[in-house]
Amino acid sequence: MKVPNSFIAIILLSFSVAAGGCKQESANDSKSSSVSESKTASPTSAEADKAKVEMTTGQGKQMTLTLQTLPDSRGYQYCELVFNYGEVGNDIYSTSPLAPANLEWWDNLDVEALAKEFGAESVYKNGPQWWSMDEVGVMASKPVEVAGIDMVFGAHLPPGTLKIAQYKVFNPAKYQNLTWDAGKPVYEIIDAEGHVYVLQGHKIPTDELATLGEKFKRLPEGWKYRVRDLEKDLVMNLTPKEPIPSVQDEFDQIYIRIPE
């Protein structure tokens, strides 16, 4: 079973609401997290490195999440599973950062049997997808065996938090360290007010991202898509103290705002 469109926003929310939550609001009502143009650790990245989050899963198990860093993440393919526990909420498991997605395993996954094993009402498949940045640090648990492979538990989300409208600004609160290297491309959406949002993870293959702008059918008036090569490193160190304005496009991909 594939993830319904209303659940697709979990692509990067999965490791975000673990540390806080999210809310939807207008494009002008939100604050941005720290951003720099070098790889030198900032106070916020140091804070994330020490962060530890305790969570209870839909099964009632206690999980400890710590920041886990994946170097050389650009083009790294991964998959996520959404365990639906009804009114209890949803658990998110991911193959990243442990190992690239095993597509044969993914294609043959019996989600009904998996739901029964984990005591969930259902299990949804989200992916495969790829990271767009060159290094990513996310909150995750120690490895957990799921259907014969190791995955990490990333979040337990309350009911209703996965429904994200397209091109509507929402503000996930999360620990996350992100680096895009100088000289490499970034894929961006610019809203009507001039705010720039950079693509985090993508379901469109990399070789199609350069011409993705030609495929948009529902991009709001005044918005545009662009691709550019970075002149300097783009480093974003996010914390729950400053939720990051984000938008989801019509291809169910998440972009986060680059602070001015």
Short mmCIF file of C-alpha atoms in Angstrom, two decimals:
data_model
loop_
_atom_site.label_atom_id
_atom_site.label_comp_id
_atom_site.label_asym_id
_atom_site.label_seq_id
_atom_site.Cartn_x
_atom_site.Cartn_y
_atom_site.Cartn_z
CA MET A 1 0.00 0.00 0.00
CA LYS A 2 1.36 3.42 -0.92
CA VAL A 3 1.10 6.54 1.19
CA PRO A 4 -1.94 8.70 0.44
CA ASN A 5 -1.08 12.25 -0.65
CA SER A 6 -2.16 13.61 2.73
CA PHE A 7 0.62 11.61 4.35
CA ILE A 8 3.43 12.45 1.95
CA ALA A 9 4.62 15.46 3.91
CA ILE A 10 6.23 13.02 6.30
CA ILE A 11 9.26 12.98 3.98
CA LEU A 12 11.03 15.31 6.39
CA LEU A 13 8.52 15.85 9.13
CA SER A 14 9.31 12.36 10.32
CA PHE A 15 12.46 13.51 12.06
CA SER A 16 11.15 16.93 13.00
CA VAL A 17 7.97 16.80 15.03
CA ALA A 18 9.85 14.41 17.31
CA ALA A 19 11.40 17.48 18.86
CA GLY A 20 8.46 19.84 18.84
CA GLY A 21 5.60 19.96 16.40
CA CYS A 22 4.35 22.00 13.50
CA LYS A 23 1.68 24.48 12.64
CA GLN A 24 0.46 26.00 9.41
CA GLU A 25 0.36 29.75 8.96
CA SER A 26 0.83 32.49 6.42
CA ALA A 27 4.17 33.09 4.74
CA ASN A 28 4.75 36.30 6.69
CA ASP A 29 4.15 35.06 10.25
CA SER A 30 7.20 32.91 10.93
CA LYS A 31 10.80 33.06 12.12
CA SER A 32 13.78 31.26 10.61
CA SER A 33 16.50 29.11 12.17
CA SER A 34 20.22 29.75 12.01
CA VAL A 35 22.01 29.69 8.69
CA SER A 36 25.65 30.21 7.77
CA GLU A 37 27.96 29.89 4.82
CA SER A 38 30.65 27.72 6.37
CA LYS A 39 30.90 24.30 7.97
CA THR A 40 32.17 25.62 11.31
CA ALA A 41 29.99 24.34 14.13
CA SER A 42 27.65 26.99 15.51
CA PRO A 43 26.01 27.06 18.97
CA THR A 44 22.84 25.61 17.49
CA SER A 45 24.67 22.72 15.85
CA ALA A 46 26.46 22.02 19.13
CA GLU A 47 23.10 22.07 20.90
CA ALA A 48 21.72 19.57 18.41
CA ASP A 49 24.76 17.33 18.84
CA LYS A 50 23.94 17.04 22.55
CA ALA A 51 20.18 16.77 22.07
CA LYS A 52 18.37 13.71 23.32
CA VAL A 53 14.65 13.14 22.91
CA GLU A 54 12.62 10.48 24.73
CA MET A 55 9.51 9.26 22.91
CA THR A 56 6.83 6.62 23.38
CA THR A 57 5.87 4.62 20.29
CA GLY A 58 2.39 3.60 19.24
CA GLN A 59 3.16 0.24 20.83
CA GLY A 60 3.95 1.90 24.15
CA LYS A 61 7.71 1.34 23.92
CA GLN A 62 10.20 3.97 25.06
CA MET A 63 12.70 5.20 22.46
CA THR A 64 15.68 7.52 22.84
CA LEU A 65 16.50 9.68 19.82
CA THR A 66 19.88 11.35 19.26
CA LEU A 67 21.32 13.35 16.39
CA GLN A 68 22.78 11.04 13.75
CA THR A 69 24.82 12.47 10.87
CA LEU A 70 24.98 11.09 7.35
CA PRO A 71 27.92 12.47 5.33
CA ASP A 72 27.90 12.35 1.52
CA SER A 73 24.11 12.30 1.62
CA ARG A 74 23.41 13.93 -1.75
CA GLY A 75 21.61 11.37 -3.91
CA TYR A 76 21.31 8.94 -0.98
CA GLN A 77 18.12 6.96 -1.53
CA TYR A 78 15.99 5.99 1.45
CA CYS A 79 12.51 4.79 2.35
CA GLU A 80 10.13 5.42 5.23
CA LEU A 81 7.32 3.43 6.80
CA VAL A 82 4.34 5.08 8.49
CA PHE A 83 2.69 2.87 11.12
CA ASN A 84 -0.89 4.03 11.68
CA TYR A 85 -2.19 3.45 15.22
CA GLY A 86 -5.46 5.31 14.70
CA GLU A 87 -6.30 7.68 17.54
CA VAL A 88 -2.97 6.86 19.19
CA GLY A 89 -1.06 8.44 16.30
CA ASN A 90 1.61 7.39 13.82
CA ASP A 91 5.12 5.95 14.14
CA ILE A 92 7.77 6.72 11.53
CA TYR A 93 10.67 4.43 10.66
CA SER A 94 13.38 5.11 8.06
CA THR A 95 16.27 3.32 6.38
CA SER A 96 18.33 6.55 6.56
CA PRO A 97 20.99 6.99 7.87
CA LEU A 98 21.74 3.28 8.31
CA ALA A 99 21.92 2.10 4.70
CA PRO A 100 20.65 3.05 1.24
CA ALA A 101 17.21 1.71 0.39
CA ASN A 102 16.98 -1.95 -0.58
CA LEU A 103 14.46 -1.65 -3.40
CA GLU A 104 13.91 -5.39 -3.79
CA TRP A 105 13.00 -5.59 -0.10
CA TRP A 106 10.85 -2.48 -0.46
CA ASP A 107 8.92 -3.73 -3.48
CA ASN A 108 8.16 -7.07 -1.82
CA LEU A 109 7.26 -5.71 1.60
CA ASP A 110 4.04 -7.19 3.03
CA VAL A 111 2.58 -4.17 4.80
CA GLU A 112 -0.47 -6.06 6.06
CA ALA A 113 1.71 -8.63 7.81
CA LEU A 114 3.92 -5.84 9.13
CA ALA A 115 0.92 -3.98 10.57
CA LYS A 116 -0.20 -7.14 12.34
CA GLU A 117 3.29 -7.75 13.75
CA PHE A 118 3.54 -4.20 15.14
CA GLY A 119 -0.07 -4.02 16.32
CA ALA A 120 -0.88 -1.16 13.94
CA GLU A 121 -4.12 -0.57 12.05
CA SER A 122 -2.14 -0.20 8.82
CA VAL A 123 1.30 0.56 7.42
CA TYR A 124 1.98 3.02 4.60
CA LYS A 125 5.06 3.11 2.38
CA ASN A 126 6.65 6.51 1.78
CA GLY A 127 9.38 6.48 -0.84
CA PRO A 128 11.78 5.80 -2.22
CA GLN A 129 13.25 9.29 -2.16
CA TRP A 130 16.65 11.00 -2.14
CA TRP A 131 18.39 13.58 0.01
CA SER A 132 19.34 16.75 -1.88
CA MET A 133 21.99 18.05 0.54
CA ASP A 134 25.59 16.91 0.98
CA GLU A 135 25.39 16.23 4.70
CA VAL A 136 22.37 15.73 6.93
CA GLY A 137 21.95 15.19 10.65
CA VAL A 138 18.57 13.99 11.95
CA MET A 139 17.13 12.75 15.23
CA ALA A 140 16.81 8.97 15.24
CA SER A 141 16.84 5.91 17.50
CA LYS A 142 19.25 3.03 17.61
CA PRO A 143 18.63 0.42 14.88
CA VAL A 144 15.33 -1.46 15.10
CA GLU A 145 14.63 -4.59 13.07
CA VAL A 146 11.65 -4.08 10.78
CA ALA A 147 10.67 -6.83 8.34
CA GLY A 148 14.15 -8.29 8.40
CA ILE A 149 16.24 -5.12 7.99
CA ASP A 150 17.49 -2.40 10.31
CA MET A 151 15.61 0.90 10.37
CA VAL A 152 15.56 3.82 12.79
CA PHE A 153 12.54 5.13 14.67
CA GLY A 154 12.24 8.84 13.88
CA ALA A 155 9.04 10.10 15.47
CA HIS A 156 5.65 9.41 16.99
CA LEU A 157 3.17 11.93 15.61
CA PRO A 158 -0.31 12.75 16.95
CA PRO A 159 -3.29 12.10 14.68
CA GLY A 160 -3.80 14.82 12.08
CA THR A 161 -0.24 16.17 12.04
CA LEU A 162 0.57 14.54 8.70
CA LYS A 163 -1.98 16.43 6.62
CA ILE A 164 -0.04 19.23 4.94
CA ALA A 165 -1.58 21.37 2.20
CA GLN A 166 0.43 22.03 -0.96
CA TYR A 167 2.13 25.44 -1.14
CA LYS A 168 0.85 26.34 2.33
CA VAL A 169 3.55 27.41 4.78
CA PHE A 170 3.87 25.15 7.84
CA ASN A 171 6.44 25.32 10.61
CA PRO A 172 7.99 22.06 11.87
CA ALA A 173 10.08 22.33 15.02
CA LYS A 174 13.12 20.09 14.83
CA TYR A 175 16.78 19.44 15.44
CA GLN A 176 18.43 19.04 12.05
CA ASN A 177 21.82 19.97 10.62
CA LEU A 178 21.99 20.45 6.86
CA THR A 179 24.86 21.29 4.51
CA TRP A 180 24.81 21.95 0.77
CA ASP A 181 28.33 22.24 -0.68
CA ALA A 182 29.60 25.16 -2.73
CA GLY A 183 29.72 24.52 -6.46
CA LYS A 184 26.82 22.07 -6.38
CA PRO A 185 23.20 22.66 -7.43
CA VAL A 186 20.31 23.49 -5.15
CA TYR A 187 16.65 23.35 -6.18
CA GLU A 188 14.50 26.18 -4.93
CA ILE A 189 10.98 27.55 -4.87
CA ILE A 190 10.54 31.31 -4.49
CA ASP A 191 7.18 32.55 -3.22
CA ALA A 192 5.38 35.73 -4.24
CA GLU A 193 6.99 37.68 -1.36
CA GLY A 194 10.49 36.64 -2.45
CA HIS A 195 11.12 34.06 0.28
CA VAL A 196 13.41 31.29 -0.98
CA TYR A 197 12.81 27.65 -0.02
CA VAL A 198 15.41 24.96 -0.73
CA LEU A 199 14.47 21.37 -1.54
CA GLN A 200 15.38 18.90 1.22
CA GLY A 201 14.40 15.48 -0.10
CA HIS A 202 13.03 14.61 -3.51
CA LYS A 203 10.94 11.89 -5.13
CA ILE A 204 11.59 13.20 -8.63
CA PRO A 205 14.82 11.58 -9.94
CA THR A 206 17.88 13.84 -9.80
CA ASP A 207 18.30 14.01 -13.57
CA GLU A 208 14.79 15.46 -13.88
CA LEU A 209 15.14 18.19 -11.25
CA ALA A 210 16.80 20.66 -13.63
CA THR A 211 13.63 20.80 -15.74
CA LEU A 212 11.13 20.31 -12.93
CA GLY A 213 9.91 23.88 -13.36
CA GLU A 214 8.30 22.89 -16.65
CA LYS A 215 6.15 20.27 -14.92
CA PHE A 216 4.47 22.38 -12.25
CA LYS A 217 0.73 22.72 -12.82
CA ARG A 218 -0.40 24.21 -9.50
CA LEU A 219 2.43 26.57 -8.57
CA PRO A 220 0.70 29.65 -7.08
CA GLU A 221 0.69 32.90 -9.04
CA GLY A 222 3.88 34.84 -8.44
CA TRP A 223 5.82 31.75 -7.33
CA LYS A 224 8.70 30.30 -9.36
CA TYR A 225 11.13 27.39 -9.39
CA ARG A 226 14.85 27.75 -10.03
CA VAL A 227 18.08 25.76 -10.02
CA ARG A 228 21.40 27.39 -9.16
CA ASP A 229 24.93 26.38 -8.24
CA LEU A 230 26.01 27.60 -4.81
CA GLU A 231 28.87 30.08 -4.60
CA LYS A 232 29.40 29.24 -0.92
CA ASP A 233 28.39 26.39 1.38
CA LEU A 234 24.82 26.64 2.62
CA VAL A 235 24.63 25.44 6.23
CA MET A 236 21.38 25.34 8.20
CA ASN A 237 21.38 24.26 11.86
CA LEU A 238 17.79 23.91 13.03
CA THR A 239 16.42 23.67 16.57
CA PRO A 240 12.88 23.42 17.97
CA LYS A 241 13.29 26.90 19.46
CA GLU A 242 12.88 28.40 15.98
CA PRO A 243 10.48 26.36 13.81
CA ILE A 244 11.49 26.46 10.15
CA PRO A 245 8.96 27.74 7.56
CA SER A 246 8.42 24.98 4.99
CA VAL A 247 6.25 24.24 1.97
CA GLN A 248 5.23 21.08 0.14
CA ASP A 249 4.95 21.05 -3.65
CA GLU A 250 2.53 19.12 -5.85
CA PHE A 251 5.06 16.28 -6.17
CA ASP A 252 4.95 15.79 -2.39
CA GLN A 253 8.43 17.20 -1.83
CA ILE A 254 9.39 19.46 1.08
CA TYR A 255 11.30 22.75 0.79
CA ILE A 256 12.55 24.78 3.78
CA ARG A 257 13.02 28.54 3.88
CA ILE A 258 16.52 29.98 3.63
CA PRO A 259 16.68 32.82 6.18
CA GLU A 260 17.37 36.22 4.67
#
